[in-house]
Short mmCIF file of C-alpha atoms and ligand atoms in Angstrom, two decimals:
data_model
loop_
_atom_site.label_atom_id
_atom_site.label_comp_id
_atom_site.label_asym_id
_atom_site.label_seq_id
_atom_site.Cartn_x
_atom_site.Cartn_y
_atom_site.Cartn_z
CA UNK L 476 0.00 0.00 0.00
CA UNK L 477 1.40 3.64 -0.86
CA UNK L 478 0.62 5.97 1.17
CA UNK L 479 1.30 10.38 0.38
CA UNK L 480 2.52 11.51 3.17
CA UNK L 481 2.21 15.20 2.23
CA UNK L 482 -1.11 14.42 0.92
CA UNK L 483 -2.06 12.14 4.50
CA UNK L 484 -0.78 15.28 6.72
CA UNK L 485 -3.30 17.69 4.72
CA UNK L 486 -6.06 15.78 5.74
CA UNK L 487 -8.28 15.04 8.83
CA UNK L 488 -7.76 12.34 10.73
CA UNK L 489 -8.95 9.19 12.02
CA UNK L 490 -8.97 8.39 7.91
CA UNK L 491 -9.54 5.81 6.35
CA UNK L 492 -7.07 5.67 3.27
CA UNK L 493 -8.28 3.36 0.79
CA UNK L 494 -5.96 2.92 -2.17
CA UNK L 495 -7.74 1.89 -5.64
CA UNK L 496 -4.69 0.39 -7.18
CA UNK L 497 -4.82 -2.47 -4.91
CA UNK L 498 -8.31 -2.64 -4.78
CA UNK L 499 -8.79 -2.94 -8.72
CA UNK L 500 -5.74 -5.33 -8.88
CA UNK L 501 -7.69 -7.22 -6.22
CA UNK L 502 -10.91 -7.22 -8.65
CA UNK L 503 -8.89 -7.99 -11.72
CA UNK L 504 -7.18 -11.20 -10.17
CA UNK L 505 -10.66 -12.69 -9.20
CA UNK L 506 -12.11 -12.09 -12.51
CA UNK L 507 -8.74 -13.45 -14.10
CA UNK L 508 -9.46 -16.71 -11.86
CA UNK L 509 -13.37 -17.00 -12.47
CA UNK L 510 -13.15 -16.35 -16.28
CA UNK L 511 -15.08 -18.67 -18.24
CA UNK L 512 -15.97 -20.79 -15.36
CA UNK L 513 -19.67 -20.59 -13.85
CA UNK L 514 -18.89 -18.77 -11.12
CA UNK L 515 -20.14 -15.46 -9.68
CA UNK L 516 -18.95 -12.95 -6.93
CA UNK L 517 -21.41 -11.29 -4.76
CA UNK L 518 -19.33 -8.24 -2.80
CA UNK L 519 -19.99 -8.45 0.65
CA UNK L 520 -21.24 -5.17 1.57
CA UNK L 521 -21.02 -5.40 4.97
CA UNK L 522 -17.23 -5.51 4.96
CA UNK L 523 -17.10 -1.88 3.58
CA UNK L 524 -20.21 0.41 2.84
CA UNK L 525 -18.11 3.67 1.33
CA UNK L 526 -19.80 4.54 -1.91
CA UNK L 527 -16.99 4.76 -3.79
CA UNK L 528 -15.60 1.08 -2.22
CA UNK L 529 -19.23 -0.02 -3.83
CA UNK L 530 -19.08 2.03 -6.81
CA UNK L 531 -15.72 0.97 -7.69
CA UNK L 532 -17.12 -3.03 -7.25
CA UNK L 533 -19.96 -2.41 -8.85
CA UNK L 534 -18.13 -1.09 -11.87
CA UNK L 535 -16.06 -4.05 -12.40
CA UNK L 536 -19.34 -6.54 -12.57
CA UNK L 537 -19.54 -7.80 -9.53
CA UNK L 538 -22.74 -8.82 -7.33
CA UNK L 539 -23.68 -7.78 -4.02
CA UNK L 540 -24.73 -9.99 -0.78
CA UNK L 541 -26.84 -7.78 1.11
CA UNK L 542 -27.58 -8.59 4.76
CA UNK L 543 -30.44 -5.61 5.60
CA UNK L 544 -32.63 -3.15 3.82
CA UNK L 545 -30.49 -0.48 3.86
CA UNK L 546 -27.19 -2.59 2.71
CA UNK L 547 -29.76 -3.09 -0.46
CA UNK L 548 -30.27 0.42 -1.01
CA UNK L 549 -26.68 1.02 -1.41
CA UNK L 550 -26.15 -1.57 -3.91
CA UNK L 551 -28.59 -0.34 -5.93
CA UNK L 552 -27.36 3.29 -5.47
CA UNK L 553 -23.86 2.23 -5.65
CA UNK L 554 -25.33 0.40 -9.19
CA UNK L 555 -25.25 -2.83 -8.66
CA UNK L 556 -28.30 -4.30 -10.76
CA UNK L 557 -30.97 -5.47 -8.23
CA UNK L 558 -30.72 -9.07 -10.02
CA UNK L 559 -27.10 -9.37 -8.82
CA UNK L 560 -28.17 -8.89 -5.18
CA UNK L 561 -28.45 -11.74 -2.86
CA UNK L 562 -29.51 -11.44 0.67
CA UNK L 563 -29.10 -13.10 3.41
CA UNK L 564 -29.59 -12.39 7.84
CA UNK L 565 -31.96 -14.50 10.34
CA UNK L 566 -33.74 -11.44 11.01
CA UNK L 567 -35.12 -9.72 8.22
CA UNK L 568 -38.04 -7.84 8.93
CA UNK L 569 -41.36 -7.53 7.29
CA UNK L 570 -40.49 -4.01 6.08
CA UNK L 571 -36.99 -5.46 4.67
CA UNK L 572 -38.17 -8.78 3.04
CA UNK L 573 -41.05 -6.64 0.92
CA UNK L 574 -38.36 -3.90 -0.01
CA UNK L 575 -36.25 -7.19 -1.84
CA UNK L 576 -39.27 -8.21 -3.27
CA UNK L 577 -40.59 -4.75 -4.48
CA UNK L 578 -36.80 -4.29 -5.79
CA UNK L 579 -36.96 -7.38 -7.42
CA UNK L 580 -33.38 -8.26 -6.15
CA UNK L 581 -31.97 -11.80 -7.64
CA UNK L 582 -32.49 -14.13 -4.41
CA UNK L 583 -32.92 -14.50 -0.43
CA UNK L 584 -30.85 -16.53 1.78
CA UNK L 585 -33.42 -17.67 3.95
CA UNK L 586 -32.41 -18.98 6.83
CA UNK L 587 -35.35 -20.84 8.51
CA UNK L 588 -39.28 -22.66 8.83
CA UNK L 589 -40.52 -18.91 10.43
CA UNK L 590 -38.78 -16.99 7.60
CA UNK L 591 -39.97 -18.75 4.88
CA UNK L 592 -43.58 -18.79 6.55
CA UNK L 593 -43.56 -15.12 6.97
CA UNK L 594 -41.85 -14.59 3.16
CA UNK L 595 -44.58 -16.54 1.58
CA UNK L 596 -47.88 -14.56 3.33
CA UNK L 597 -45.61 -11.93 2.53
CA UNK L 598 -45.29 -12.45 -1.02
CA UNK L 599 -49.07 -13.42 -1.05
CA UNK L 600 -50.67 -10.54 0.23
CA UNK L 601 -48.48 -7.81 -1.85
CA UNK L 602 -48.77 -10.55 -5.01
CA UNK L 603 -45.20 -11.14 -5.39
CA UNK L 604 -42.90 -13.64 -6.26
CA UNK L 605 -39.34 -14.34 -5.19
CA UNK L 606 -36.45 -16.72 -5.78
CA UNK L 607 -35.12 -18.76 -2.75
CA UNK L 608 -32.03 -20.30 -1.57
CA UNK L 609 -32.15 -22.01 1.74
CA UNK L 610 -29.78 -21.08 4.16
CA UNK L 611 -27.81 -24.47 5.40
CA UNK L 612 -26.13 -24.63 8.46
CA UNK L 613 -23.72 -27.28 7.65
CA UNK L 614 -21.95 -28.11 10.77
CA UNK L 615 -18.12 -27.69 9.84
CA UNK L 616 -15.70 -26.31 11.79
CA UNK L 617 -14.09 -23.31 10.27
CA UNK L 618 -11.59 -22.88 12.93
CA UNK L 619 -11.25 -19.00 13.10
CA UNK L 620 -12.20 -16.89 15.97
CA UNK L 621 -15.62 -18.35 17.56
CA UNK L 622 -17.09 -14.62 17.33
CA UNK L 623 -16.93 -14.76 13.19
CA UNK L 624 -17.58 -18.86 13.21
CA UNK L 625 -20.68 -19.20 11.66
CA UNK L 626 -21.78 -22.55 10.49
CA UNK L 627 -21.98 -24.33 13.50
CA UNK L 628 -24.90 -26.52 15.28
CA UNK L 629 -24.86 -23.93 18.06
CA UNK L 630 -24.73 -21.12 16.07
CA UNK L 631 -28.16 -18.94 15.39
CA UNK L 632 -27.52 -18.68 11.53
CA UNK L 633 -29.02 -21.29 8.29
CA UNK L 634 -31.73 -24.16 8.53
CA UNK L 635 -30.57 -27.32 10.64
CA UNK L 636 -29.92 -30.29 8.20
CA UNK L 637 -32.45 -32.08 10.21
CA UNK L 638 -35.08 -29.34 9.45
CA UNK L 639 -33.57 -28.88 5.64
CA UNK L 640 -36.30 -31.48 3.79
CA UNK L 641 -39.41 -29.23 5.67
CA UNK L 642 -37.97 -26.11 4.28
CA UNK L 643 -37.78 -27.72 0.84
CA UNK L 644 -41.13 -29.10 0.90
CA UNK L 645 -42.41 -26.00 1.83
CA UNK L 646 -40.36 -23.93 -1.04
CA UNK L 647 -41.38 -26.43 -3.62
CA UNK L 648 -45.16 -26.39 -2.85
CA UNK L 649 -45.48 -22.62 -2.84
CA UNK L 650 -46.85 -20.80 -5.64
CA UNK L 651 -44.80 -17.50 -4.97
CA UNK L 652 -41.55 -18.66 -3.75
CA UNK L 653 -39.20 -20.62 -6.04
CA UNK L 654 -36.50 -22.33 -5.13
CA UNK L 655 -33.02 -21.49 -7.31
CA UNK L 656 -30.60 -22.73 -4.69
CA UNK L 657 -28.88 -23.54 -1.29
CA UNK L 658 -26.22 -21.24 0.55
CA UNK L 659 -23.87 -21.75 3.26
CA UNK L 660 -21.31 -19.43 4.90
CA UNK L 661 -19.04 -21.72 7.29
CA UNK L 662 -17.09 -18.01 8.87
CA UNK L 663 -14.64 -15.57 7.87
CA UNK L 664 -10.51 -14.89 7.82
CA UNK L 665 -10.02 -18.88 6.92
CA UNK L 666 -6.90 -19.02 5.33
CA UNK L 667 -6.68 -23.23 5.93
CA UNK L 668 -8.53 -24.52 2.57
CA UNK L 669 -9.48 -27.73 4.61
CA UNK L 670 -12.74 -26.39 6.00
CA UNK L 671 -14.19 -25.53 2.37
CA UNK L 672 -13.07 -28.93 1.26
CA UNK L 673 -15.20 -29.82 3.93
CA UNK L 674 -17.75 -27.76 2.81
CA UNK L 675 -17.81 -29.11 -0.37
CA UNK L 676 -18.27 -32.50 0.52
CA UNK L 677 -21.45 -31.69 2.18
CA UNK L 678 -22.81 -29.98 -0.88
CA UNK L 679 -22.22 -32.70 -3.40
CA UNK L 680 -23.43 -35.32 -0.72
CA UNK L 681 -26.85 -32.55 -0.37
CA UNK L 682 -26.76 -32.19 -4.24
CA UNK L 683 -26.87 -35.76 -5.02
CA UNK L 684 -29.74 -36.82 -2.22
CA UNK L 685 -32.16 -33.69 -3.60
CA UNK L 686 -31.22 -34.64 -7.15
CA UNK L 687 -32.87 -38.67 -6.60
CA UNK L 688 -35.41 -36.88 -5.37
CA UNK L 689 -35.84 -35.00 -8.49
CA UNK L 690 -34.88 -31.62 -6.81
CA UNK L 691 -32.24 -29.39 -8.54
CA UNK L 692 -30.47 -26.43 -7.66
CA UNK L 693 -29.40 -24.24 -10.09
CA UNK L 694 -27.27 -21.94 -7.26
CA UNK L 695 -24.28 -23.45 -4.96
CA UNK L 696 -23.97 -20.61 -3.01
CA UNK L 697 -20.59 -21.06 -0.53
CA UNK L 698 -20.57 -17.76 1.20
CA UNK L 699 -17.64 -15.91 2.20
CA UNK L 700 -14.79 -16.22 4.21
CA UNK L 701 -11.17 -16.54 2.62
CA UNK L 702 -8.58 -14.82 4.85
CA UNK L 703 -6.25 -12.23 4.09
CA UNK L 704 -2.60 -11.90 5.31
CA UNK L 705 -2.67 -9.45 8.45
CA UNK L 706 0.52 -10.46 9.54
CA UNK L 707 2.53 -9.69 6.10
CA UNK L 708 0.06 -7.28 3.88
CA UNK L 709 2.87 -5.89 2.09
CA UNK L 710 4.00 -9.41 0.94
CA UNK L 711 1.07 -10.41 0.01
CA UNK L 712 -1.63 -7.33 -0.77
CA UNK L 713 -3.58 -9.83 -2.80
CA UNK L 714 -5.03 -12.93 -1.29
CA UNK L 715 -4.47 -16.59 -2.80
CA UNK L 716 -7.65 -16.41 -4.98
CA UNK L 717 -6.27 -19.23 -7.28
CA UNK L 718 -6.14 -21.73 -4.62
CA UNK L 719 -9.54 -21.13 -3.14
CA UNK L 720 -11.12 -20.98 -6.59
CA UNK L 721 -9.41 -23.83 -7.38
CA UNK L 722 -10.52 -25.85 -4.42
CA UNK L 723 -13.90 -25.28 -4.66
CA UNK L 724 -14.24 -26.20 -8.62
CA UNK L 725 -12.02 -29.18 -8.10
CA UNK L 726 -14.22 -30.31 -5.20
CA UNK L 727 -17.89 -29.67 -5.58
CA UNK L 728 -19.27 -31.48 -8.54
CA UNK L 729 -21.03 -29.17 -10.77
CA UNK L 730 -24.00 -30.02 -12.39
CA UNK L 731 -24.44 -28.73 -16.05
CA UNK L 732 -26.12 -25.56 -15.74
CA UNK L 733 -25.28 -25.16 -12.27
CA UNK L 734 -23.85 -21.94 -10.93
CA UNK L 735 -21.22 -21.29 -8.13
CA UNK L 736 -21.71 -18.00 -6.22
CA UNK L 737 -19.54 -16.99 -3.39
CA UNK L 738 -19.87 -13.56 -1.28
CA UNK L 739 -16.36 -12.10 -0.39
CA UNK L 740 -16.25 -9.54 1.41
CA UNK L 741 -12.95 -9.50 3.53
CA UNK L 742 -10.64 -10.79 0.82
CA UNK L 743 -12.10 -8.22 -1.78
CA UNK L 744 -11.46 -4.97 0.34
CA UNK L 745 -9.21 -5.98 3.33
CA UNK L 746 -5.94 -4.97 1.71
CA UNK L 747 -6.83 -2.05 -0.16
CA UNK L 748 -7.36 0.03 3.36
CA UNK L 749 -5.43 1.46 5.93
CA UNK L 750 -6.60 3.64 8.99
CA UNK L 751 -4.15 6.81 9.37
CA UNK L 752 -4.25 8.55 12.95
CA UNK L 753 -2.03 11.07 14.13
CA UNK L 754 -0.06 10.62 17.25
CA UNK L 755 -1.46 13.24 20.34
CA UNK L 756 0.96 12.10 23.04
CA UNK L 757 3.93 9.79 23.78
CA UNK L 758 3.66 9.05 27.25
CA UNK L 759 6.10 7.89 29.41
CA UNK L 760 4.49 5.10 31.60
CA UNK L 761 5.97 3.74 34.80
CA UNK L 762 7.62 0.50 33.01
CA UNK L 763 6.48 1.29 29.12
CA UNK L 764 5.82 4.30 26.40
CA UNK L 765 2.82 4.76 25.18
CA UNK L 766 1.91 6.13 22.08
CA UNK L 767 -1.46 7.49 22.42
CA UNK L 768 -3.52 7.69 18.96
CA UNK L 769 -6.35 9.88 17.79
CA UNK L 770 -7.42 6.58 16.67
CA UNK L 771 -9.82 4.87 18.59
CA UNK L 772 -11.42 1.39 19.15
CA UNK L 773 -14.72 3.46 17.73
CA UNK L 774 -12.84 4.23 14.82
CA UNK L 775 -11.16 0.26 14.48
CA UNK L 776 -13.02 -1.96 16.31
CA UNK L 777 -11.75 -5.63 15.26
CA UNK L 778 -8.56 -5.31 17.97
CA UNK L 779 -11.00 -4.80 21.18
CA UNK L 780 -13.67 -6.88 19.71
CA UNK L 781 -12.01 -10.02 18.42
CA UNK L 782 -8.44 -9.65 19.83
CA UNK L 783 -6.93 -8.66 16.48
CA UNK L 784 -3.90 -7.61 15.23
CA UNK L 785 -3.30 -4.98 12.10
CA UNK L 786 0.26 -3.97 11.72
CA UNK L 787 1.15 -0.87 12.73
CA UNK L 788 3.75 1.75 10.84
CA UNK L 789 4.98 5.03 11.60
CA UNK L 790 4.74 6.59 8.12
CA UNK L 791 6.28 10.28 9.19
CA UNK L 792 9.76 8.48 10.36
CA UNK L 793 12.90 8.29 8.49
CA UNK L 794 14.61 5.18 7.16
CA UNK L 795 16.83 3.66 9.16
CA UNK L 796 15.60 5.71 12.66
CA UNK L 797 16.07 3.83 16.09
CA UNK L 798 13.73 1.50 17.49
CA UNK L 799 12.05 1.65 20.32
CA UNK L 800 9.27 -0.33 22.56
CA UNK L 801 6.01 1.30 22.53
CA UNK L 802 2.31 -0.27 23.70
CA UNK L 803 -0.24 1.73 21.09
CA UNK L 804 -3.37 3.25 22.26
CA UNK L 805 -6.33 5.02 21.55
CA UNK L 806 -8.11 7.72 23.65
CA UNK L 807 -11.61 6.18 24.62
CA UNK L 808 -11.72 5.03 28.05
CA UNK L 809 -11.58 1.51 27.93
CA UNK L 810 -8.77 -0.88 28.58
CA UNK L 811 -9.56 -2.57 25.56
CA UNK L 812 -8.70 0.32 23.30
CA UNK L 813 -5.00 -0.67 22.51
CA UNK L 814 -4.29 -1.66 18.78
CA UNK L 815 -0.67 -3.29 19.88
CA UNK L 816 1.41 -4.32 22.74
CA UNK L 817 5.38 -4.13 22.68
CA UNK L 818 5.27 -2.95 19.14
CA UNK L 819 8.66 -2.09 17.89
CA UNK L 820 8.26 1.05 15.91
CA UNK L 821 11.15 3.93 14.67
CA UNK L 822 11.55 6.46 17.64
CA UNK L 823 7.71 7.93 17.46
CA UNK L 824 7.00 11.99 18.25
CA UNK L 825 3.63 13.75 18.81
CA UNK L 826 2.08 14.35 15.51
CA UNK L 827 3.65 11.64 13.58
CA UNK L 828 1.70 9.77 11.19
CA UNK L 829 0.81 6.15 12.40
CA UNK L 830 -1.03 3.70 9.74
CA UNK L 831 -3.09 0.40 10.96
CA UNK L 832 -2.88 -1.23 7.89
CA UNK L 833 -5.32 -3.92 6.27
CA UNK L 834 -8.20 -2.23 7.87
CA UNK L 835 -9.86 -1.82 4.77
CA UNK L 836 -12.59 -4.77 5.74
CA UNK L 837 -14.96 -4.53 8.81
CA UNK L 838 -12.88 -1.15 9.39
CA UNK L 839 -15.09 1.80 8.76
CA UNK L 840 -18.30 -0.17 8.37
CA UNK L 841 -18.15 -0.93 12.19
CA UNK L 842 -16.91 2.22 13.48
CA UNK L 843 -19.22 4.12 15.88
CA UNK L 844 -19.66 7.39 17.60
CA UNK L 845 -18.54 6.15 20.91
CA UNK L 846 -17.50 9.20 23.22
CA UNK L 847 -19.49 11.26 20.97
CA UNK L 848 -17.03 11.38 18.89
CA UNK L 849 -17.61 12.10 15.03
CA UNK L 850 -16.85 9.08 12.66
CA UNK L 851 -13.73 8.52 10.78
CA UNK L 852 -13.04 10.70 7.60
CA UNK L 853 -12.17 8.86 4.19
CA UNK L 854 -10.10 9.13 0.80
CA UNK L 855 -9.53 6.66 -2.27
CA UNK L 856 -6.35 7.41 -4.00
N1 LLP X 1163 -21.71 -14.14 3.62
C1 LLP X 1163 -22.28 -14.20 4.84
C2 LLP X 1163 -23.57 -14.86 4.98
C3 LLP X 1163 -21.62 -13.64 5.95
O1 LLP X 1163 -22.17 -13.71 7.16
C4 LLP X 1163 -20.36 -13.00 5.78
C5 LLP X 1163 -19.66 -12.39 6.90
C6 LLP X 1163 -19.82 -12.96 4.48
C7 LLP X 1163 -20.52 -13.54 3.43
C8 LLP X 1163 -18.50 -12.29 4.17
O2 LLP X 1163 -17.46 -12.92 4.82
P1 LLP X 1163 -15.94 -12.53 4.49
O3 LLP X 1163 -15.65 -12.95 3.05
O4 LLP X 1163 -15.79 -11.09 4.66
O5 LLP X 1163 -15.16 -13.33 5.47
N2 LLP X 1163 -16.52 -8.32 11.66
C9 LLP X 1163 -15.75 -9.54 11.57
C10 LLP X 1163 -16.19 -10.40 10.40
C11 LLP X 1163 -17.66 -10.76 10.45
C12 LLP X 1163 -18.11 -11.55 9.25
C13 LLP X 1163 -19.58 -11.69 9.24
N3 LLP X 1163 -20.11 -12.38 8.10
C14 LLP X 1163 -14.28 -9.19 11.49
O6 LLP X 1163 -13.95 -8.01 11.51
O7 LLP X 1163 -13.42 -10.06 11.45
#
């Protein structure tokens, strides 16, 4: 990621810093991976909201997995054609589920019985009809942190696969829902490919019983997930899309006419972004230095939340400064609000420039007003 420092000190910060070159390089590789296969990527927009993130995405062809109301009306705003959005969330309201169908958007992600209950009087009483993919809750292990671990037994997302033939039944026999195809999202940052091989064994083995049965599915819908490298995002700014494209085609058996969707979200925007934040003090502590950021846990939220990790750079130092030991804070008044312990960093000054870098995912689009402060400023470049 470049980053202009004379151009970052003119500006406001906490800012996000988004840098387009990356991100198109990022939407070039998929579509170099996904070319003339039957595959399509739905953005998702919950990783990153900013209009010109969406507009960018939505430029380059991509779809958009949707997860409320409002998430829709960006896509469409952004210009993603309503049949490229897919939408998924155990709790979409009345209000939300008739603005999908009014929009006419390509498919819901339902995820159980009482959804697809309420969907159908839904769709009766306003006289509309809607596409359907069932939500499965496969039971695989993703192994990432239990907050973003989503396709569990225990957890509250997709139908049960002992509950899966009622919600077919039900799908099948309605006159205004169709059924196009099943979905599954198993959690997010995997970088291990064995949980999607996983994955796909489930789906052929679900594929093949529904197919006796005389059910088909024209949508294999994996969900998101694929990790990006927080650890080394300069050495690798652009995930390993070959090898998780090339997993999933080598693994789930196709059917002709069958289409593979995933929704990335994470490895689609991660990279690209970087949170800037100027340095207010350096504080000498009884045993430590802290440097104390205008950056808060409002403004990045994944390090309190989830125990995560973005690497941290002094952008205003020289080359080839001293190092020194600093623990790297933010202002709100929680314990939790520390992006790094111990973090060796150049010898660090009040005002210097600090970047958290791959913050571009689940950066801005959870930051809050916390402390009444305001909410963090933005540029592409
Ligand atoms: N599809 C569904 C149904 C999802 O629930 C999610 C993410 C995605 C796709 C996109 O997953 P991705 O490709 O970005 O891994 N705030 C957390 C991540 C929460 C992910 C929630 N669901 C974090 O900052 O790590």
């Amino acid at each position: 990621m470049k980053i202009d420092l004379g151009l970052a000190e003119g500006l406001k910060t906490p800012l996000y810093w988004y840098d387009l070159s990356i991100l198109t390089s990022t939407l070039e590789e998929i579509k170099r991976c996904i070319e003339n296969k039957p595959v399509k990527v739905h953005y998702a927009v919950k990783a990153n909201h900013n209009p010109k993130i969406m507009k960018v995405i939505a430029d380059a062809g991509f779809g958009a997995d949707c997860v409320s109301g409002r998430e829709i009306s960006a896509s469409l705003k952004a210009g993603f054609p309503a049949k490229s959005i897919c939408y998924a969330g155990v709790g979409k309201t009345d209000r939300e589920l008739i603005q999908g169908m009014k929009e006419g958007i390509g498919y819901f992600n339902v995820e159980s019985l009482e959804e697809l209950e309420v969907m159908e009087e839904l769709a009766r009483e306003y006289g509309y009809t809607a596409d359907v993919a069932l939500r499965v809750n496969p039971n695989i292990d993703a192994h990432t942190h239990h907050y973003i671990t989503t396709g569990l037994e225990e957890n509250k997302f997709g139908i049960d696969l002992s509950m899966l033939d009622r919600a077919v039944d039900k799908v099948v026999s309605s006159t205004c829902l169709n059924l196009v195809g099943l979905h599954f999202h198993i959690g997010s940052q995997i970088t291990d490919m064995k949980p999607f091989e996983l994955l796909c064994d489930k789906i052929n083995e679900l594929v093949s019983r529904y197919s006796e049965k005389g059910i088909e599915f024209k949508i294999i819908n994996v969900g998101g997930g694929l990790g990006i490298d927080y650890d080394d995002p300069e050495g690798h700014p652009i995930p390993d899309f070959k090898r998780y494209f090339d997993t999933l085609l080598k693994n789930i058996k196709l059917r002709p006419g069958q289409e593979l969707h995933c929704e990335l979200g994470r490895a689609i925007v991660g990279q690209c972004g970087a949170l800037i934040s100027k340095v207010t003090y350096v504080k000498q502590g009884v045993k430590k230095k802290f440097i104390i950021l205008d950056a808060g846990m409002n403004d990045l939220m994944r390090p309190a939340l989830y125990g995560a990790h973005h690497k941290i750079k002094n952008i205003s130092a020289s080359e080839g400064s001293p190092l020194e030991m600093y623990d790297v804070a933010g202002p709100i008044c929680e314990s939790s609000d520390i992006f790094g312990k111990d973090e060796e960093l150049p010898v660090t000054h009040r005002g210097d420039l600090i970047a958290l870098l791959s913050a571009g995912a689940y950066g801005e689009s959870m930051a809050s007003t916390y402390n009444i402060r305001t909410l963090p400023e933005s540029v592409l470049v």
